[in-house]
PDB file of C-alpha atoms and ligand atoms in Angstrom:
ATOM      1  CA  UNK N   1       0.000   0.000   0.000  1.00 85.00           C
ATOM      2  CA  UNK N   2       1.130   3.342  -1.413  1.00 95.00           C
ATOM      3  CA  UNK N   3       0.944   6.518   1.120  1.00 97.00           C
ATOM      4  CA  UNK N   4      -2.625   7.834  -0.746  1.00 97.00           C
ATOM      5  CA  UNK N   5      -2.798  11.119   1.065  1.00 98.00           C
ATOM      6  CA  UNK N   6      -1.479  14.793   0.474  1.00 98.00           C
ATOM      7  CA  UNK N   7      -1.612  18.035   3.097  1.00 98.00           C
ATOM      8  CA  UNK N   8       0.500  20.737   1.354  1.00 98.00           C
ATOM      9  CA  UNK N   9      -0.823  21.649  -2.025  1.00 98.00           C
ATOM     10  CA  UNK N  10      -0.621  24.461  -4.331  1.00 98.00           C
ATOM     11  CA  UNK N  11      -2.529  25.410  -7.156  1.00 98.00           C
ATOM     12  CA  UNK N  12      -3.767  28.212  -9.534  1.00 97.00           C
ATOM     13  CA  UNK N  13      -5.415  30.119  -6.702  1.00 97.00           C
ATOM     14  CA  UNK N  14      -1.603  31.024  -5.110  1.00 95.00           C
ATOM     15  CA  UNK N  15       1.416  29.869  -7.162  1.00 94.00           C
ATOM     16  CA  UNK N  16       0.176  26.449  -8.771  1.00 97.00           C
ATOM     17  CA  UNK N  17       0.603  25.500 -12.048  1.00 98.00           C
ATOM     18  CA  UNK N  18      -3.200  23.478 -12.452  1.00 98.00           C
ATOM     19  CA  UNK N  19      -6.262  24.546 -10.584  1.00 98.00           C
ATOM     20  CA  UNK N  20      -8.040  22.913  -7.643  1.00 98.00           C
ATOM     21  CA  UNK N  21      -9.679  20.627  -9.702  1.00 98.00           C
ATOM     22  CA  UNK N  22      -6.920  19.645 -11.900  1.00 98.00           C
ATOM     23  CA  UNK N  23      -4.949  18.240  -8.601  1.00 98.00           C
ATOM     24  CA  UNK N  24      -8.211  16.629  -7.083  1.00 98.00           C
ATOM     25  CA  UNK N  25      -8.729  14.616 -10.323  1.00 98.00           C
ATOM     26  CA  UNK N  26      -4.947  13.761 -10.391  1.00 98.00           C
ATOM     27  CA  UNK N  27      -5.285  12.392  -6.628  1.00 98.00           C
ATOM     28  CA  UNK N  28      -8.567  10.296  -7.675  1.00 98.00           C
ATOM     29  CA  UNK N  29      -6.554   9.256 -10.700  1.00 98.00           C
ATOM     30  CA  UNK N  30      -3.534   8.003  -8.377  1.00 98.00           C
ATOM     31  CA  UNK N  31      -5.923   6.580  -5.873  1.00 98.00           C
ATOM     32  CA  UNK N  32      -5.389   9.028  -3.171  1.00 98.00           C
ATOM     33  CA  UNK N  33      -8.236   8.863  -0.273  1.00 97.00           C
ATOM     34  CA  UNK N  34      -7.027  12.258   0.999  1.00 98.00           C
ATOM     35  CA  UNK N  35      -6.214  15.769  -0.285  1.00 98.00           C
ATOM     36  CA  UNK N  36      -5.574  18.780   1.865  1.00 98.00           C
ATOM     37  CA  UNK N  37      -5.339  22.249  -0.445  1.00 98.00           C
ATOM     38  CA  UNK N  38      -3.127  24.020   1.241  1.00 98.00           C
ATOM     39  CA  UNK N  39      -3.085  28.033  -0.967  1.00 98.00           C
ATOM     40  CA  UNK N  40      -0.686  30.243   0.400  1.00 96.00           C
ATOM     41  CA  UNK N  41      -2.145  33.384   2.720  1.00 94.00           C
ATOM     42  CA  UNK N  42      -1.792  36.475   2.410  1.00 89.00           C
ATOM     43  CA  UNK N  43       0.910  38.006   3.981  1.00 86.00           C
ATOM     44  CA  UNK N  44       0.143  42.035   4.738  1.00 84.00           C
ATOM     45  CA  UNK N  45       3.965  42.855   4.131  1.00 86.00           C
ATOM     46  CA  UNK N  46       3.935  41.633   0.196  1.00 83.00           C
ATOM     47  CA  UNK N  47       0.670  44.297  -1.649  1.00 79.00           C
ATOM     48  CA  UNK N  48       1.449  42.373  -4.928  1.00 83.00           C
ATOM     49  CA  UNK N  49       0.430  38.677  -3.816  1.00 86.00           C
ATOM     50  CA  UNK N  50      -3.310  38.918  -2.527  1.00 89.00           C
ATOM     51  CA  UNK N  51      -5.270  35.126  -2.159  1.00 94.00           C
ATOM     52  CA  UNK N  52      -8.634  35.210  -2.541  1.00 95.00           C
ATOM     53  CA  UNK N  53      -9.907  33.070   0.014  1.00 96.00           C
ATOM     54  CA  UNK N  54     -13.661  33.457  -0.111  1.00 97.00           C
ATOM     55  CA  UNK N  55     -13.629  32.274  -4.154  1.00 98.00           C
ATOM     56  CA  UNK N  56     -10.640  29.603  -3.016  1.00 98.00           C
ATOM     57  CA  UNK N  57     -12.634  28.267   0.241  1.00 98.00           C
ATOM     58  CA  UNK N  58     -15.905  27.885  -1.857  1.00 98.00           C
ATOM     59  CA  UNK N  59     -14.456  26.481  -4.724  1.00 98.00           C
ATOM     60  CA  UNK N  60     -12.852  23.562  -2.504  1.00 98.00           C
ATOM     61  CA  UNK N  61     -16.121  23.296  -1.083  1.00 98.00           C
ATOM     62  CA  UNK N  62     -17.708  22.471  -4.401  1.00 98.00           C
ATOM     63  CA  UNK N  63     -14.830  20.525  -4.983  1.00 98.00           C
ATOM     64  CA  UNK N  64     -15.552  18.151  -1.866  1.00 98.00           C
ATOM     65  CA  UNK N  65     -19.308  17.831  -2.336  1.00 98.00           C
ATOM     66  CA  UNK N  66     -18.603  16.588  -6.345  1.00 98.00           C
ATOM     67  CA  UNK N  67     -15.811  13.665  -5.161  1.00 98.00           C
ATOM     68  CA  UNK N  68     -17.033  13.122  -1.779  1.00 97.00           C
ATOM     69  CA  UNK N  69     -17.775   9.297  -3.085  1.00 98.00           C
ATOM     70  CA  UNK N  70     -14.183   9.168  -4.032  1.00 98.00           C
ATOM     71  CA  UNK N  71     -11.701  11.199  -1.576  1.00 98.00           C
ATOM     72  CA  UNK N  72     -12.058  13.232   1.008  1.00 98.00           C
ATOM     73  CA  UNK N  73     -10.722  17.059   0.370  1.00 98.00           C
ATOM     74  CA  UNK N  74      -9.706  19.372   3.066  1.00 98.00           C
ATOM     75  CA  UNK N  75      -9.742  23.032   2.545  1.00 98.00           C
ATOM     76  CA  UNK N  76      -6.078  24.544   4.796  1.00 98.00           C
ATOM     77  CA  UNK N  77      -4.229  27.445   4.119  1.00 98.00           C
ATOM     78  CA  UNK N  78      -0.270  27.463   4.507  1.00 98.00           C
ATOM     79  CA  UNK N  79       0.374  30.521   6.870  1.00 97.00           C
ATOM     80  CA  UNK N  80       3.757  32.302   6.564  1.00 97.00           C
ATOM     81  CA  UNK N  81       5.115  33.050  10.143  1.00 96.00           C
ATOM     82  CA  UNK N  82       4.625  36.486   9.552  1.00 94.00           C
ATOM     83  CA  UNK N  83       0.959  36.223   7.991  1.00 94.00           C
ATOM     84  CA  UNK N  84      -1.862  37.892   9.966  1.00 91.00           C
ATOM     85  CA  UNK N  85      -3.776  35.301  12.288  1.00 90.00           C
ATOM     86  CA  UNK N  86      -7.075  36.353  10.264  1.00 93.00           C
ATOM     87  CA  UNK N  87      -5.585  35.189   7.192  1.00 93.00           C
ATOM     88  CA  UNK N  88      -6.214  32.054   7.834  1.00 96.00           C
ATOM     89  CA  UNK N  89     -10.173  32.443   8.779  1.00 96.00           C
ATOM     90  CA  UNK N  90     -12.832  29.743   7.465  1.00 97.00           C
ATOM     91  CA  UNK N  91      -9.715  27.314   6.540  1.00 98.00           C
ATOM     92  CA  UNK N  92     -10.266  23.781   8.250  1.00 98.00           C
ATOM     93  CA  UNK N  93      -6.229  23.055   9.170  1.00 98.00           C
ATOM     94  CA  UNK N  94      -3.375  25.845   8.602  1.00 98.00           C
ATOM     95  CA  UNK N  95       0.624  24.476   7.599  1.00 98.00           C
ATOM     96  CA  UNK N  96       2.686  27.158   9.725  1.00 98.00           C
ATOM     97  CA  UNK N  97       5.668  27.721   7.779  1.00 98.00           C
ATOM     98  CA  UNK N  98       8.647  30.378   7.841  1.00 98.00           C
ATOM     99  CA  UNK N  99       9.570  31.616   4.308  1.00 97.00           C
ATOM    100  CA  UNK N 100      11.026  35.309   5.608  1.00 97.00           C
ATOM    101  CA  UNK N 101      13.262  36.817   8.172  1.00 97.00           C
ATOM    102  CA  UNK N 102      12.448  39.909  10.297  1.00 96.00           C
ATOM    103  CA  UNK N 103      14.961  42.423   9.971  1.00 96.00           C
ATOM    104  CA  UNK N 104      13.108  44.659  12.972  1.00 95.00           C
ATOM    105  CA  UNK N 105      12.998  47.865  10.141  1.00 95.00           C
ATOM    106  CA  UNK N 106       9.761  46.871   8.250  1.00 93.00           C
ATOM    107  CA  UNK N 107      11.810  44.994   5.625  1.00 95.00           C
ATOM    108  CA  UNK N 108      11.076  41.309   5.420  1.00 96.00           C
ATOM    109  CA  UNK N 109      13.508  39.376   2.663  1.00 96.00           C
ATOM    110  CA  UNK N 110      12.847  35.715   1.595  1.00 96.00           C
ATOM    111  CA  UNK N 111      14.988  32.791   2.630  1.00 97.00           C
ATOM    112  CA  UNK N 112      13.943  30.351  -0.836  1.00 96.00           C
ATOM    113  CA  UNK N 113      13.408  33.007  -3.695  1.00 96.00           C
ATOM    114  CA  UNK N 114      17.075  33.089  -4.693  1.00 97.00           C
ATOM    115  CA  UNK N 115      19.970  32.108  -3.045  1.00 98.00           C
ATOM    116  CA  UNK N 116      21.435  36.432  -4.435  1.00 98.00           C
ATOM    117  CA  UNK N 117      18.814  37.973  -1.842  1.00 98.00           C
ATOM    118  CA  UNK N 118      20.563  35.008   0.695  1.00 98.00           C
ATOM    119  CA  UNK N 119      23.949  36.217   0.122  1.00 98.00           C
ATOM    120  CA  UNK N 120      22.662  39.928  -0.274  1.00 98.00           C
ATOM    121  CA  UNK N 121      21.348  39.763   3.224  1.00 98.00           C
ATOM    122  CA  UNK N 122      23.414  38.054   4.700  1.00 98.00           C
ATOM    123  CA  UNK N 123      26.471  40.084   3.775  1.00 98.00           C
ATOM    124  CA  UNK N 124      24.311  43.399   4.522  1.00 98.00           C
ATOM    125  CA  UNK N 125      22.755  42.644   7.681  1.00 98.00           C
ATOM    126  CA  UNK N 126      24.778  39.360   9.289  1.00 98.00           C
ATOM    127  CA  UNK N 127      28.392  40.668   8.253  1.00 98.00           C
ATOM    128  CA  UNK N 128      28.788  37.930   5.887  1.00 98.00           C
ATOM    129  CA  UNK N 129      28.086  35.258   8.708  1.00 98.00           C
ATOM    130  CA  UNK N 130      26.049  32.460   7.413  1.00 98.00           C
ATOM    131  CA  UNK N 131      25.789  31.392  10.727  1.00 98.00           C
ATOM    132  CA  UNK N 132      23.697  34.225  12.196  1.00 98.00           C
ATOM    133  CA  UNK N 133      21.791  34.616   9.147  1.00 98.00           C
ATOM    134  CA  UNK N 134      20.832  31.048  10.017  1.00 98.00           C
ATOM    135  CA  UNK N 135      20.258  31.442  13.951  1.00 98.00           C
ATOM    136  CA  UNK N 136      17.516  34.649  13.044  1.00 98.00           C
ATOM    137  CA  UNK N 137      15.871  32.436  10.519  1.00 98.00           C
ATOM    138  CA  UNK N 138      15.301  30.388  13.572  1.00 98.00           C
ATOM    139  CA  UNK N 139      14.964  32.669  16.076  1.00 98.00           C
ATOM    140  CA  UNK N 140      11.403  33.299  14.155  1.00 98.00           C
ATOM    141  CA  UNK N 141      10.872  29.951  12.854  1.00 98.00           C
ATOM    142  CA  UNK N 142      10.550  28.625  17.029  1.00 98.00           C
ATOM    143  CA  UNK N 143       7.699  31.471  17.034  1.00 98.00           C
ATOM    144  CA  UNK N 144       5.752  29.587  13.811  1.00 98.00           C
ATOM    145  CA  UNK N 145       3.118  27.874  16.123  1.00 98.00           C
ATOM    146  CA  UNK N 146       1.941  30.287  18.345  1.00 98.00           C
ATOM    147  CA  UNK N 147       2.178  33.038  15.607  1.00 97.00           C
ATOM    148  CA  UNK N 148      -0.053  31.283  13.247  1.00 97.00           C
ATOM    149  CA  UNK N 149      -2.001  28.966  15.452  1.00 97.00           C
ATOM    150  CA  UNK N 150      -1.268  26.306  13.077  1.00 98.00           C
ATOM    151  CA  UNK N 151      -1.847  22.414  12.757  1.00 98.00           C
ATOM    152  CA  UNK N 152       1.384  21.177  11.584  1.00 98.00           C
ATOM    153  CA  UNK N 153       5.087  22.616  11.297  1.00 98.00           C
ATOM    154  CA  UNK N 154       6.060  23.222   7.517  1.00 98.00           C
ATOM    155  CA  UNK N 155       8.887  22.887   5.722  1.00 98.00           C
ATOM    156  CA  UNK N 156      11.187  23.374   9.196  1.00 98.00           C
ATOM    157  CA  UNK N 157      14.507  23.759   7.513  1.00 98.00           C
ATOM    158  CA  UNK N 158      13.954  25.630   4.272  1.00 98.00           C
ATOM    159  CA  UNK N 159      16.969  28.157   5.306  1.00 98.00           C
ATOM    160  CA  UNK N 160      18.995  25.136   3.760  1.00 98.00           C
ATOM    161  CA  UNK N 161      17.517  25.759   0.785  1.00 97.00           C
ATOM    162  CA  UNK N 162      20.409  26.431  -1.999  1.00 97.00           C
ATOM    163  CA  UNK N 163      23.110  25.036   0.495  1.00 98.00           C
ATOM    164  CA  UNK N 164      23.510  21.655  -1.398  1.00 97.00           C
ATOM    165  CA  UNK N 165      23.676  23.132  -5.138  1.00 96.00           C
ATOM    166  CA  UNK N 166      25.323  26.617  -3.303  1.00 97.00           C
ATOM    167  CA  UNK N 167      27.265  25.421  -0.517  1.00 98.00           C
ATOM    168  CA  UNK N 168      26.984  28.644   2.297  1.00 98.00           C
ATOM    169  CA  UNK N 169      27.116  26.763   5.395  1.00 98.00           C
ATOM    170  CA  UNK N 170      28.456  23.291   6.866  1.00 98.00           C
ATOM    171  CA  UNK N 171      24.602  21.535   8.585  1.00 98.00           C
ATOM    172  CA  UNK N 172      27.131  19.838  10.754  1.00 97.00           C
ATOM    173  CA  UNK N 173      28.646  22.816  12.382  1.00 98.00           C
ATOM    174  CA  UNK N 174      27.019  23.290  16.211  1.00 98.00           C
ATOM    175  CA  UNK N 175      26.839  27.003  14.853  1.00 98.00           C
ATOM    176  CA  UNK N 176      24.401  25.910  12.605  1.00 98.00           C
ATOM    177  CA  UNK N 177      22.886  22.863  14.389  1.00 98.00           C
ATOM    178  CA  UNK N 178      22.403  24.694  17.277  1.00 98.00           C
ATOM    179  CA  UNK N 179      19.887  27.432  17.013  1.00 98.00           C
ATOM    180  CA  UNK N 180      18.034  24.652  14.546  1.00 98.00           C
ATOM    181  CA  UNK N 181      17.932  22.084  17.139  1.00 98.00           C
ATOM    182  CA  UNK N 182      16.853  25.110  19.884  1.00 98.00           C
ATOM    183  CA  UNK N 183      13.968  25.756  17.911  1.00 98.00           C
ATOM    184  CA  UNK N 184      12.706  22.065  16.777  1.00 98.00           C
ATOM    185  CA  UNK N 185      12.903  21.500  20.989  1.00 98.00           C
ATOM    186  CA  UNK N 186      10.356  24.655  21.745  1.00 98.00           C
ATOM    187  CA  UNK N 187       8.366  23.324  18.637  1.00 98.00           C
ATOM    188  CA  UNK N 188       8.743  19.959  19.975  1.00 98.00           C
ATOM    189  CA  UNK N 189       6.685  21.255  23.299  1.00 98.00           C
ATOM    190  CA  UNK N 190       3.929  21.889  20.904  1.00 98.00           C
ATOM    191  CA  UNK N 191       2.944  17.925  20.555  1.00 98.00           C
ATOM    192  CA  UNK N 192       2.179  18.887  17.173  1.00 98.00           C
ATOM    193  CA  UNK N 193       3.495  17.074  13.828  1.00 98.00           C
ATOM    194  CA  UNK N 194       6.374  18.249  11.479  1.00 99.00           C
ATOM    195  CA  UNK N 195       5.938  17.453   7.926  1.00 98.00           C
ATOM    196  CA  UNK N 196       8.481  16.020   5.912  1.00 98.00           C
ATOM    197  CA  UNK N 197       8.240  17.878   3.026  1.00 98.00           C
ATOM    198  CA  UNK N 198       9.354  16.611  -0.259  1.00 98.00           C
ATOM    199  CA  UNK N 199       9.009  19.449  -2.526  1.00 96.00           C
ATOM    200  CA  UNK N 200      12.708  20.257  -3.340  1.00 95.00           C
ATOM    201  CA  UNK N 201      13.671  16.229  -3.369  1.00 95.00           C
ATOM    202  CA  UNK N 202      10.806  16.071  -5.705  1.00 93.00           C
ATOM    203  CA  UNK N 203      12.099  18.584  -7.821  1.00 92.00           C
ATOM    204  CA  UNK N 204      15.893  17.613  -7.971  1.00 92.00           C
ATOM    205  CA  UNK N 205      16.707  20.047  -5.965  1.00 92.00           C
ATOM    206  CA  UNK N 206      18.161  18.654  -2.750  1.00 94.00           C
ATOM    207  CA  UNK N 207      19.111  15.042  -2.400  1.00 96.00           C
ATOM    208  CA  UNK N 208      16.691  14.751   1.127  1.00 97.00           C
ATOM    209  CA  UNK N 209      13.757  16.471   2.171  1.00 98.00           C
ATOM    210  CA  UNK N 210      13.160  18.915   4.720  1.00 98.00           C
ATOM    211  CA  UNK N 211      13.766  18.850   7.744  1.00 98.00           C
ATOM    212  CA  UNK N 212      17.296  16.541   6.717  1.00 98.00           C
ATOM    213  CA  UNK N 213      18.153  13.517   8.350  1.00 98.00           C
ATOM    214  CA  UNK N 214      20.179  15.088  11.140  1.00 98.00           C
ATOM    215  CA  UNK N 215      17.359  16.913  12.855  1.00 98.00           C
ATOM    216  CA  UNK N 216      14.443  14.452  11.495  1.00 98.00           C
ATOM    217  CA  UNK N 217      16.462  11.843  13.846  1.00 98.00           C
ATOM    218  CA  UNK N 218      16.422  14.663  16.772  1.00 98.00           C
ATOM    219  CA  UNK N 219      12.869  15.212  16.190  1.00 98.00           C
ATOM    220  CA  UNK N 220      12.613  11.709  16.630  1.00 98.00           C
ATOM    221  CA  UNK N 221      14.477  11.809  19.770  1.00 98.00           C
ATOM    222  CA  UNK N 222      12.150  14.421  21.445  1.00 98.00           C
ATOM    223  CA  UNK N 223       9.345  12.521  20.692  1.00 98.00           C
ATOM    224  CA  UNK N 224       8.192  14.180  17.553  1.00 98.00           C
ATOM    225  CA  UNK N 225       5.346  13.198  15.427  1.00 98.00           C
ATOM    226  CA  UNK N 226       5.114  13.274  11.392  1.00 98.00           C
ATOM    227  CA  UNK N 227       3.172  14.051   8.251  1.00 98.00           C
ATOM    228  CA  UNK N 228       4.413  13.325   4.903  1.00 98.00           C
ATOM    229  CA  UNK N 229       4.075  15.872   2.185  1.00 98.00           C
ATOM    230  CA  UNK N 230       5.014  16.473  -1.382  1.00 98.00           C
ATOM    231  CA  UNK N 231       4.127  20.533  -1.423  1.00 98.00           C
ATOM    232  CA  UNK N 232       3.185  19.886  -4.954  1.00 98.00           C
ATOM    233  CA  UNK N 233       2.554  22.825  -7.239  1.00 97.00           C
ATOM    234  CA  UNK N 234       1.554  20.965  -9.890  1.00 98.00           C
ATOM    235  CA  UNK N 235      -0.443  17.700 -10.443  1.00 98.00           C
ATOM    236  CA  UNK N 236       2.104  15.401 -11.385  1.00 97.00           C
ATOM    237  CA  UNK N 237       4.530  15.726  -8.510  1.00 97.00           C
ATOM    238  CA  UNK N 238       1.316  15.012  -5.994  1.00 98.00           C
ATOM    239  CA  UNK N 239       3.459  12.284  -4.732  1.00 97.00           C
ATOM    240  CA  UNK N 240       6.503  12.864  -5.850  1.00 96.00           C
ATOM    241  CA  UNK N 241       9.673  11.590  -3.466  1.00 97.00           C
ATOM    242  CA  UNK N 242       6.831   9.830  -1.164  1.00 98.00           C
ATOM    243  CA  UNK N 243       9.077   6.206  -1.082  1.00 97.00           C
ATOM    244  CA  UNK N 244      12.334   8.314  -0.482  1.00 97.00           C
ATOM    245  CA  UNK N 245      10.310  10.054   2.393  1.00 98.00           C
ATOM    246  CA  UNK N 246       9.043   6.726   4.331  1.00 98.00           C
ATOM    247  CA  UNK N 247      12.534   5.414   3.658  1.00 98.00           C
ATOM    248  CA  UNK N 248      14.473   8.329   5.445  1.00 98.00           C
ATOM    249  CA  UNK N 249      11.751   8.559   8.612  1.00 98.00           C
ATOM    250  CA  UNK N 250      12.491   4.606   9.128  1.00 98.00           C
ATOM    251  CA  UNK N 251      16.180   5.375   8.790  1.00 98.00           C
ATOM    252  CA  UNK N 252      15.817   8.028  11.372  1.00 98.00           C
ATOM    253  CA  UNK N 253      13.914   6.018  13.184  1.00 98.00           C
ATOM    254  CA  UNK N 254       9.636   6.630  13.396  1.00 98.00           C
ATOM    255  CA  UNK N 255       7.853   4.198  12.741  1.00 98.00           C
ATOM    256  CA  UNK N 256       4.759   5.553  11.807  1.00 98.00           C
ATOM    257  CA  UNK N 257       3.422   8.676  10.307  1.00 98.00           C
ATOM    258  CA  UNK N 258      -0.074  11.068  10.206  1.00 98.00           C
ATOM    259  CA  UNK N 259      -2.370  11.888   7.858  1.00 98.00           C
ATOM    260  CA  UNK N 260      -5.210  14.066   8.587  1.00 98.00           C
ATOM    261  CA  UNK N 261      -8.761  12.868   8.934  1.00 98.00           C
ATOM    262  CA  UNK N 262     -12.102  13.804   9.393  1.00 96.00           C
ATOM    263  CA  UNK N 263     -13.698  12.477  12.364  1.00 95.00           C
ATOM    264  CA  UNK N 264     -17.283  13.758  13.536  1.00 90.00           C
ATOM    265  CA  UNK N 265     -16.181  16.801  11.230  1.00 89.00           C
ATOM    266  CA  UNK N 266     -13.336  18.565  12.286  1.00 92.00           C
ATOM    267  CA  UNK N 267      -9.945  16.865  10.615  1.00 97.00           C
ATOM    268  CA  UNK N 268      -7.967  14.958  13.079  1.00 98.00           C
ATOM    269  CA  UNK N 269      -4.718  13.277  13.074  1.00 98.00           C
ATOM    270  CA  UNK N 270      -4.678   9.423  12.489  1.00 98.00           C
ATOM    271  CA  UNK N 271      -1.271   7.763  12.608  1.00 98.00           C
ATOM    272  CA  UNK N 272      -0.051   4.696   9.839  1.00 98.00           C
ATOM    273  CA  UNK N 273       2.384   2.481  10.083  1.00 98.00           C
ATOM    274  CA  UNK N 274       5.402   3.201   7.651  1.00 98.00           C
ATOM    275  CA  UNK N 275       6.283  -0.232   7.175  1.00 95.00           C
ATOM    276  CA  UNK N 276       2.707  -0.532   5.589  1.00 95.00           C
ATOM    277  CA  UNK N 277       3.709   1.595   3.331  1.00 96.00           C
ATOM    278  CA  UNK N 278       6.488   0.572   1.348  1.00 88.00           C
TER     279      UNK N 278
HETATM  280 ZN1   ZN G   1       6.163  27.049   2.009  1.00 86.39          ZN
HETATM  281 ZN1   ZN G   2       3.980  25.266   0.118  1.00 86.39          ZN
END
């Protein structure tokens, strides 16, 4: 039995490539029994990306009452740490994700656009030191729950980013390890799931997903719980990297993972055996 279930999904409402319904007949097509939707929110700091949620929430709606026979589609929003809590009203479950730092001045620069605004800020604003551009992407990213209220932990690690195609920083180095471990342990206290997100392993990108083995096997050490993800922005990557996923969790040691589930209505967590699963 495959993993038939997806939680972080794009499409043409924020930065997809197919619409809603494109990816929901994809997911019947592979077999999937769940699909989360997961558009990205508004964040008040950026006036040229605005989400409309009211057309997005009601189109998922219609969505779920036409396949309800066949799959069962969850309408979430993916919250940037910085997003306004009302961005995410009327969504069913919320991915809490960091995709900026906070430079304190009203200026807000993006970790994974290009690794130039990296280096840019980094040598502007960290003297050049990879290592405390790193510790204030963290610094926010142990704020992402109780900032956006959210039901899982996105993409935990996405400073890291470039740094296998751009080497910046050594994810060995306690400089670097450090403030990322510091924050996974606050998160940690949270009881709530971290995905493993396969987005940049699905697009040849990085050679493991987010978070990377070193910290998914910490995460497993504290306890941590897990929810596979592909962060697909178009429909044929849906489940794209999902065996490379199951095989680095066992490696680091869970044995199960979570997919979310409705349950008298409101979407709950149900754990599955990884084992099952390859
Ligand atoms: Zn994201
Ligand atoms: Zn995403």
């Amino acid at each position: 039995m495959a993993l038939l279930a997806n939680f972080h999904t794009h499409c043409t409402f924020c930065d997809g490539k197919d619409t809603a319904e494109d990816m929901v007949r994809e997911a019947v097509r592979k077999g999937f029994l769940h699909l989360g939707m997961s558009s990205h929110a508004d964040t008040w700091f950026d006036p040229d990306y605005r989400m409309d949620m009211k057309a997005y929430l009601t189109e998922i709606r219609r969505l779920r009452e036409a396949y309800r026979d066949r799959i069962e589609i969850l309408a979430g929003v993916e919250m940037d740490c910085l997003s306004r809590p009302e961005a995410s009203d009327g969504a069913e479950y919320v991915i809490g994700s960091t995709h900026y730092l906070d430079l304190g001045d009203g200026r807000y620069p993006s970790v994974d656009d290009t690794v130039e605004i990296q280096d840019r800020v980094c040598r502007e604003e960290f003297g050049g030191d990879y290592y405390r551009y790193c510790r204030a992407y963290y610094d926010l990213e142990a704020q992402v729950v109780a900032r956006t209220k959210c039901t899982f932990i996105g993409h935990f690690d996405l400073v890291t980013r470039f740094n296998e195609e751009e080497p910046r920083f050594d994810e060995e180095d306690p400089r670097y390890l450090g403030p990322a471990k510091e924050a996974m342990r606050a998160l940690a206290e949270y009881r709530l799931p971290f995905e493993i997100n396969t987005g940049a392993l699905n697009r040849g990108r990085r050679s493991v997903p987010y978070p990377a083995p070193p910290l998914l096997r910490y995460l497993h050490e504290l306890g941590g719980e897990i929810i596979i993800n592909s962060d697909a922005h178009q429909k044929e990557k849906l489940d794209g990297a999902f065996p490379e996923a199951i095989r680095c969790a066992i490696r680091c040691g869970f044995t199960h993972t979570n997919i979310l589930a409705k349950d008298g209505g409101k979407p709950v967590f149900r754990q599955i055996a990884l084992d099952r699963l390859l």
